[in-house]
């Protein structure tokens, strides 16, 4: 892997090539690596990270020109602030030329990049430069906190200055404009045409385009108006034309015009200037072409007559790549990086159509120049944007629907590559974070909403000249990948090779084909059958999906030590080293190849099976999950040789045209490297190489899907999670529900007390006495108390009954039937959607009987019998009404027929609507018909989306090199726009959260959490809460848990003109009405990658609160920060570090790996893993330094925690479904760190339904066990998926042990009941053992482990039976004769 640096145009101290590699490599080094380095090297890297601690380390001095003072010549001083550096060389050239030849004045100029103003000393020198400046110029200032800094600095001197010119920027900066009598000070209040540009949020991109139209027409009109005002406005518009023209000539004339017209010392002189040289607003530009083209035919004519191009390039068979360029780079002469990409593509035999636009809307030019106007087919095979911006709207407001519409017409893969904007090449190379967070928000997150993929950094920036330069290794990769995507459009299906990759790791090792909620082999089988019918060459496909499993893994024994996986290829060491350029980088962690993973001692083994042109392969695991010592390392290890050999085989030996990663999720995208903006020393980048990557990802997991997009360049296609059902009641719980019904009809007769006694004893048998305070049996209690006891038990079993469960596993290409969608629709109907004017069904029904649904929820939570009963009636009526509606829109086979027509006949002809008919037989007959009509209209739309089937269709589009429509990921109940699946999943604009609605919800949850903690803790507020922030949760809820942290410490988010949240304000103690609670925030690695801006915001907020002058008993943040500052001998700001995560490029605490693989000795070892992996802090005072280890502060902060807290936000994923939740749980750890050794309370907020709850961790574990692991409806649903279903049952038990290990909050009866259900029942035991002996062995082992570690006390007979079973199943596995 040749170093990136050796090919970039700036030089470093001379060293050998390998030394370069080490310097800029992010490959983890051995822990002793610094000893062998020279001290000068260490110091260099140190300053690169430290410096001013910011991302942008450049200095404005490189943009300062001070002229020789010539006697008698006035000096004109100009200060400019710009977003990007492309104007630097052009403006500097203009000033030098004027100083050489001008003769009327000497020009002094200094320029600042807006990001440099974060540095306090740079900001001070900016303010100082303004003190004697004549002219200020600003352009594209769209980052609010920096816009405010610019405004504050310029405002002070504005009246004194001769001219202030601000081109498209935020309104508060635009208002600074002043040119003679022309001003924009009224912007935002007046009817000024400029303000009209800003007003229309919906027509977001229109801003820049309207500005351009105005620029074109206004000067002509204004020329003939006599007033000074009109002339000043005309000169402003001409200035904008000169600026957008950007060439040194245009800028020379611009400076002549402004200084001659407005600088008093030059007023009497006649300074001649030429009109602006106008360039095309949009067109086609090629560095070798004689001119810019406005007509694609003329461009092709020129292209075909080029003398420098060979015949291959001119032939019709050459792939054609469309490039999108920014006009400002072309006109200012800063286009070297564009030229490099064009030349590289042509050298690789691809034609190019490089289009540009002057505004920020590229959708028009894309349609005009890339689509044949007659056939409507694209001229190009793939599109690459080199601007980094969203297709429509650039850095200001975006119009994603307009962009998607244009790209759908174009229908080719759309890659958005990145030039470095805020960092120099060296700053980026040395950064573990990779790209600057603001650039990630503007140029990675926003283009994803357009369906953009592959954020490859292709250009760097020279710190001296500010010019962009190509990074040759990256340009090669970008061009190769663009051509590979283009080839998918051109290659015949019968020749295409596809590598399907399945996982055996996470969530669980030991089973091939694991993926969240997906029946992997049935899905692969259905995909392959479809591709075969479609003309792909697939040979020898077995008859059934079960047979497919057999062939890939032989005996379902999927442990990697097993020789029984099917070996598809043996790669000898020499071949591996020759084909894997980075193989020697892996030796530091894994020794010489072949190593002992995926190897037979001589060769590296690639597991899987080939069927014609399709290879089904098994991705190797991380490799260190069985080694507790390696799991203690704070940074993750590199991939092992076997892992690298797998991807080398797929790309170089099998020769895949595309790889399809099957299901959520593998480990490729979680390998070490930069967070975003990979270099060629980052492992995900090296591993995926040049293969187009298509990835089936669960629709409810947008955060990890986004990691796969950014770090492994995946085109992520969403699949549906299985249809949800209500958990229902079984065994004793069902009996309880019957007893309660008889109590309600007989409570006033003499039998009331007797039935209550039966209710109490049955509730105890069901272990409900842990959740509800029950009196002793036979104790005399009043009628009122009897009602309350029954109410509380009733409320609890209602909660269990109505819990949503995904039943079974999804198969790709099999959408749910309408009836299966009922429970999902009932839950969609249960949420108010005020922004769409939709009332929830429960609230409509509650209002019918004169109640508000919130009051009913509260009453039911307290166990008030009449409220519990009313809530049950509302729930039943909601289900009935929705069911009757669905029934009317389906045919006899249960399929949804044309919903729209059915609906219009229902809504249009005054037939009695089915829901009204249903409700007429209930107490809710008088429900508001208009509200119901609006709601059911919306549910009809949702129903269409739920049953739509596009998962296979989208995969085929991707494999044919077409555009896959983007769509949000998340929870379909909260946000039905997630449907239909089969979309290219994206997250959201990271600067858009938390929203106002999220803040409202957060306040409710925090207040309930604090009330609950006070009630459990003698009326005292907790001083500190330790909590977790997850990526997916914050995407689904638009930042609710982020907002919870803010409300705990007593701040609220403030959004700017564009709705972006980049600052917070303090909420006064009076308004808060309680002390400020201290927090210790553990951000998941995924949250860190996606929301680094928000980590910055939180860190600033906590430090702001710590510095408030408030009594410490009212501000626990300040109290602890002061204590910790004096104990550690640091300042208060450093002591107030509270926002932690993993080191960059590492994920999880590894506690989950240790538990899943039983590779841990004791709980202390798990706690050490957590501390060593999770103690990296983000510091808003030095954001460029990345994640820094602050273990001491982390431990001290955790030692003050009175409570631990996590959120559950969607019904599909609960505490025992995945290992992430216990992996991040510090409950037992806090107890060990606290001086008093007291165990903190542990709480879980559940916002999965409209009735948000805060429960203790143990209550939630019990609820989870009752609704899933022990619930026949759930486990039978899983077992219906066969082999994969057994694994799902085993996984729930293993995760339960995880909770015992980290929190000790699992009751003994949970294990006892599980043993009764799966081991004592002989029929069940046989089914499990025969269906998947391997997972059954792990289940038995987990029971024994729970007992051995002291989490489950049971009879010796039970343990004996388990030991016997273990040896039986071992024999079965080893003795099976294949």
PDB file of C-alpha atoms in Angstrom, residues 1160-1294:
ATOM      1  CA  UNK A1160     -14.210 -13.973  30.738  1.00  0.00           C
ATOM      2  CA  UNK A1161     -13.031 -14.942  34.194  1.00  0.00           C
ATOM      3  CA  UNK A1162     -14.933 -12.640  36.527  1.00  0.00           C
ATOM      4  CA  UNK A1163     -16.991  -9.441  36.571  1.00  0.00           C
ATOM      5  CA  UNK A1164     -13.923  -7.345  37.399  1.00  0.00           C
ATOM      6  CA  UNK A1165     -12.446  -8.317  34.035  1.00  0.00           C
ATOM      7  CA  UNK A1166     -15.598  -7.153  32.250  1.00  0.00           C
ATOM      8  CA  UNK A1167     -15.446  -3.851  34.158  1.00  0.00           C
ATOM      9  CA  UNK A1168     -11.807  -3.371  33.151  1.00  0.00           C
ATOM     10  CA  UNK A1169     -12.764  -3.862  29.500  1.00  0.00           C
ATOM     11  CA  UNK A1170     -15.460  -1.207  29.858  1.00  0.00           C
ATOM     12  CA  UNK A1171     -13.091   1.277  31.499  1.00  0.00           C
ATOM     13  CA  UNK A1172     -10.219   0.770  29.087  1.00  0.00           C
ATOM     14  CA  UNK A1173     -12.398   0.921  25.949  1.00  0.00           C
ATOM     15  CA  UNK A1174     -14.894   3.615  26.935  1.00  0.00           C
ATOM     16  CA  UNK A1175     -12.725   6.240  28.651  1.00  0.00           C
ATOM     17  CA  UNK A1176     -11.983   8.402  25.594  1.00  0.00           C
ATOM     18  CA  UNK A1177     -13.357  11.915  25.854  1.00  0.00           C
ATOM     19  CA  UNK A1178     -14.327  14.525  23.319  1.00  0.00           C
ATOM     20  CA  UNK A1179     -13.084  18.022  24.140  1.00  0.00           C
ATOM     21  CA  UNK A1180     -14.900  20.973  22.559  1.00  0.00           C
ATOM     22  CA  UNK A1181     -11.933  23.191  23.451  1.00  0.00           C
ATOM     23  CA  UNK A1182      -9.715  21.055  21.189  1.00  0.00           C
ATOM     24  CA  UNK A1183     -12.081  19.287  18.756  1.00  0.00           C
ATOM     25  CA  UNK A1184      -9.276  18.603  16.276  1.00  0.00           C
ATOM     26  CA  UNK A1185      -7.450  16.424  18.790  1.00  0.00           C
ATOM     27  CA  UNK A1186     -10.077  13.695  18.367  1.00  0.00           C
ATOM     28  CA  UNK A1187     -10.885  11.264  21.167  1.00  0.00           C
ATOM     29  CA  UNK A1188      -8.386  11.572  24.047  1.00  0.00           C
ATOM     30  CA  UNK A1189      -8.005   9.036  26.865  1.00  0.00           C
ATOM     31  CA  UNK A1190      -9.225  10.548  30.160  1.00  0.00           C
ATOM     32  CA  UNK A1191      -9.630   7.468  32.325  1.00  0.00           C
ATOM     33  CA  UNK A1192      -9.106   9.171  35.684  1.00  0.00           C
ATOM     34  CA  UNK A1193     -11.823  11.773  35.071  1.00  0.00           C
ATOM     35  CA  UNK A1194     -14.100   9.030  33.714  1.00  0.00           C
ATOM     36  CA  UNK A1195     -13.706   6.929  36.862  1.00  0.00           C
ATOM     37  CA  UNK A1196     -14.192   9.917  39.182  1.00  0.00           C
ATOM     38  CA  UNK A1197     -17.320  11.029  37.324  1.00  0.00           C
ATOM     39  CA  UNK A1198     -18.794   7.517  37.360  1.00  0.00           C
ATOM     40  CA  UNK A1199     -18.069   7.200  41.091  1.00  0.00           C
ATOM     41  CA  UNK A1200     -20.634   9.957  41.794  1.00  0.00           C
ATOM     42  CA  UNK A1201     -23.470   8.242  39.854  1.00  0.00           C
ATOM     43  CA  UNK A1202     -26.645   7.522  41.838  1.00  0.00           C
ATOM     44  CA  UNK A1203     -28.446   6.038  38.848  1.00  0.00           C
ATOM     45  CA  UNK A1204     -27.740   4.433  35.465  1.00  0.00           C
ATOM     46  CA  UNK A1205     -30.127   4.993  32.603  1.00  0.00           C
ATOM     47  CA  UNK A1206     -30.865   3.825  29.043  1.00  0.00           C
ATOM     48  CA  UNK A1207     -33.681   4.359  26.519  1.00  0.00           C
ATOM     49  CA  UNK A1208     -35.762   1.849  24.561  1.00  0.00           C
ATOM     50  CA  UNK A1209     -37.454   3.521  21.636  1.00  0.00           C
ATOM     51  CA  UNK A1210     -38.882   0.902  19.302  1.00  0.00           C
ATOM     52  CA  UNK A1211     -40.743  -2.317  19.768  1.00  0.00           C
ATOM     53  CA  UNK A1212     -38.473  -4.446  17.594  1.00  0.00           C
ATOM     54  CA  UNK A1213     -35.357  -4.174  19.737  1.00  0.00           C
ATOM     55  CA  UNK A1214     -35.475  -4.650  23.471  1.00  0.00           C
ATOM     56  CA  UNK A1215     -32.961  -5.331  26.232  1.00  0.00           C
ATOM     57  CA  UNK A1216     -32.319  -8.999  25.517  1.00  0.00           C
ATOM     58  CA  UNK A1217     -32.667  -8.890  21.710  1.00  0.00           C
ATOM     59  CA  UNK A1218     -29.182  -7.477  21.157  1.00  0.00           C
ATOM     60  CA  UNK A1219     -25.990  -7.486  23.169  1.00  0.00           C
ATOM     61  CA  UNK A1220     -25.344  -3.738  22.757  1.00  0.00           C
ATOM     62  CA  UNK A1221     -27.481  -2.749  25.722  1.00  0.00           C
ATOM     63  CA  UNK A1222     -25.680  -4.739  28.416  1.00  0.00           C
ATOM     64  CA  UNK A1223     -22.366  -4.035  26.665  1.00  0.00           C
ATOM     65  CA  UNK A1224     -22.879  -0.379  27.657  1.00  0.00           C
ATOM     66  CA  UNK A1225     -24.320  -0.930  31.124  1.00  0.00           C
ATOM     67  CA  UNK A1226     -22.076   0.312  33.972  1.00  0.00           C
ATOM     68  CA  UNK A1227     -24.368  -0.576  36.953  1.00  0.00           C
ATOM     69  CA  UNK A1228     -22.064  -3.012  38.797  1.00  0.00           C
ATOM     70  CA  UNK A1229     -19.005  -0.988  37.771  1.00  0.00           C
ATOM     71  CA  UNK A1230     -20.395   2.174  39.401  1.00  0.00           C
ATOM     72  CA  UNK A1231     -21.006   0.237  42.610  1.00  0.00           C
ATOM     73  CA  UNK A1232     -17.315  -0.770  42.659  1.00  0.00           C
ATOM     74  CA  UNK A1233     -16.171   2.795  41.981  1.00  0.00           C
ATOM     75  CA  UNK A1234     -18.410   4.493  44.572  1.00  0.00           C
ATOM     76  CA  UNK A1235     -16.723   5.240  47.888  1.00  0.00           C
ATOM     77  CA  UNK A1236     -19.761   3.949  49.813  1.00  0.00           C
ATOM     78  CA  UNK A1237     -20.029   0.807  47.645  1.00  0.00           C
ATOM     79  CA  UNK A1238     -23.754   1.486  47.175  1.00  0.00           C
ATOM     80  CA  UNK A1239     -25.384   0.027  44.080  1.00  0.00           C
ATOM     81  CA  UNK A1240     -26.874   2.751  41.856  1.00  0.00           C
ATOM     82  CA  UNK A1241     -30.523   2.505  40.830  1.00  0.00           C
ATOM     83  CA  UNK A1242     -30.835   1.323  37.227  1.00  0.00           C
ATOM     84  CA  UNK A1243     -33.647   2.675  35.034  1.00  0.00           C
ATOM     85  CA  UNK A1244     -34.904   2.154  31.508  1.00  0.00           C
ATOM     86  CA  UNK A1245     -37.169   4.666  29.749  1.00  0.00           C
ATOM     87  CA  UNK A1246     -39.590   3.009  27.364  1.00  0.00           C
ATOM     88  CA  UNK A1247     -40.948   5.319  24.676  1.00  0.00           C
ATOM     89  CA  UNK A1248     -42.053   2.509  22.359  1.00  0.00           C
ATOM     90  CA  UNK A1249     -45.712   3.458  22.852  1.00  0.00           C
ATOM     91  CA  UNK A1250     -47.594   6.733  23.224  1.00  0.00           C
ATOM     92  CA  UNK A1251     -47.671   6.090  26.989  1.00  0.00           C
ATOM     93  CA  UNK A1252     -43.977   6.648  27.886  1.00  0.00           C
ATOM     94  CA  UNK A1253     -42.820   4.732  30.980  1.00  0.00           C
ATOM     95  CA  UNK A1254     -39.766   4.784  33.238  1.00  0.00           C
ATOM     96  CA  UNK A1255     -39.169   1.337  34.741  1.00  0.00           C
ATOM     97  CA  UNK A1256     -36.347  -0.116  36.752  1.00  0.00           C
ATOM     98  CA  UNK A1257     -33.915  -2.311  34.859  1.00  0.00           C
ATOM     99  CA  UNK A1258     -35.144  -5.420  36.679  1.00  0.00           C
ATOM    100  CA  UNK A1259     -38.806  -4.639  35.801  1.00  0.00           C
ATOM    101  CA  UNK A1260     -37.793  -4.281  32.147  1.00  0.00           C
ATOM    102  CA  UNK A1261     -35.820  -7.546  32.149  1.00  0.00           C
ATOM    103  CA  UNK A1262     -38.869  -9.311  33.623  1.00  0.00           C
ATOM    104  CA  UNK A1263     -41.188  -7.740  31.023  1.00  0.00           C
ATOM    105  CA  UNK A1264     -38.808  -8.814  28.289  1.00  0.00           C
ATOM    106  CA  UNK A1265     -38.574 -12.373  29.574  1.00  0.00           C
ATOM    107  CA  UNK A1266     -42.360 -12.678  29.873  1.00  0.00           C
ATOM    108  CA  UNK A1267     -43.096 -11.278  26.423  1.00  0.00           C
ATOM    109  CA  UNK A1268     -40.274 -12.991  24.518  1.00  0.00           C
ATOM    110  CA  UNK A1269     -38.110 -15.794  25.897  1.00  0.00           C
ATOM    111  CA  UNK A1270     -40.929 -17.431  27.938  1.00  0.00           C
ATOM    112  CA  UNK A1271     -43.806 -16.558  25.604  1.00  0.00           C
ATOM    113  CA  UNK A1272     -45.037 -19.470  23.411  1.00  0.00           C
ATOM    114  CA  UNK A1273     -46.218 -17.002  20.762  1.00  0.00           C
ATOM    115  CA  UNK A1274     -42.669 -15.653  20.423  1.00  0.00           C
ATOM    116  CA  UNK A1275     -40.648 -18.849  20.591  1.00  0.00           C
ATOM    117  CA  UNK A1276     -43.013 -20.800  18.338  1.00  0.00           C
ATOM    118  CA  UNK A1277     -42.785 -17.904  15.856  1.00  0.00           C
ATOM    119  CA  UNK A1278     -38.999 -18.216  15.948  1.00  0.00           C
ATOM    120  CA  UNK A1279     -39.001 -22.007  15.681  1.00  0.00           C
ATOM    121  CA  UNK A1280     -41.115 -21.770  12.550  1.00  0.00           C
ATOM    122  CA  UNK A1281     -37.940 -20.391  10.898  1.00  0.00           C
ATOM    123  CA  UNK A1282     -36.163 -23.663  11.745  1.00  0.00           C
ATOM    124  CA  UNK A1283     -32.373 -23.630  12.058  1.00  0.00           C
ATOM    125  CA  UNK A1284     -32.125 -19.848  12.541  1.00  0.00           C
ATOM    126  CA  UNK A1285     -34.956 -19.818  15.112  1.00  0.00           C
ATOM    127  CA  UNK A1286     -33.063 -22.004  17.627  1.00  0.00           C
ATOM    128  CA  UNK A1287     -30.190 -19.554  17.479  1.00  0.00           C
ATOM    129  CA  UNK A1288     -32.567 -16.648  18.265  1.00  0.00           C
ATOM    130  CA  UNK A1289     -33.767 -18.438  21.437  1.00  0.00           C
ATOM    131  CA  UNK A1290     -30.196 -19.177  22.554  1.00  0.00           C
ATOM    132  CA  UNK A1291     -29.191 -15.565  21.911  1.00  0.00           C
ATOM    133  CA  UNK A1292     -31.937 -14.224  24.244  1.00  0.00           C
ATOM    134  CA  UNK A1293     -30.710 -16.473  27.064  1.00  0.00           C
ATOM    135  CA  UNK A1294     -27.062 -15.468  26.529  1.00  0.00           C
TER     136      UNK A1294
END
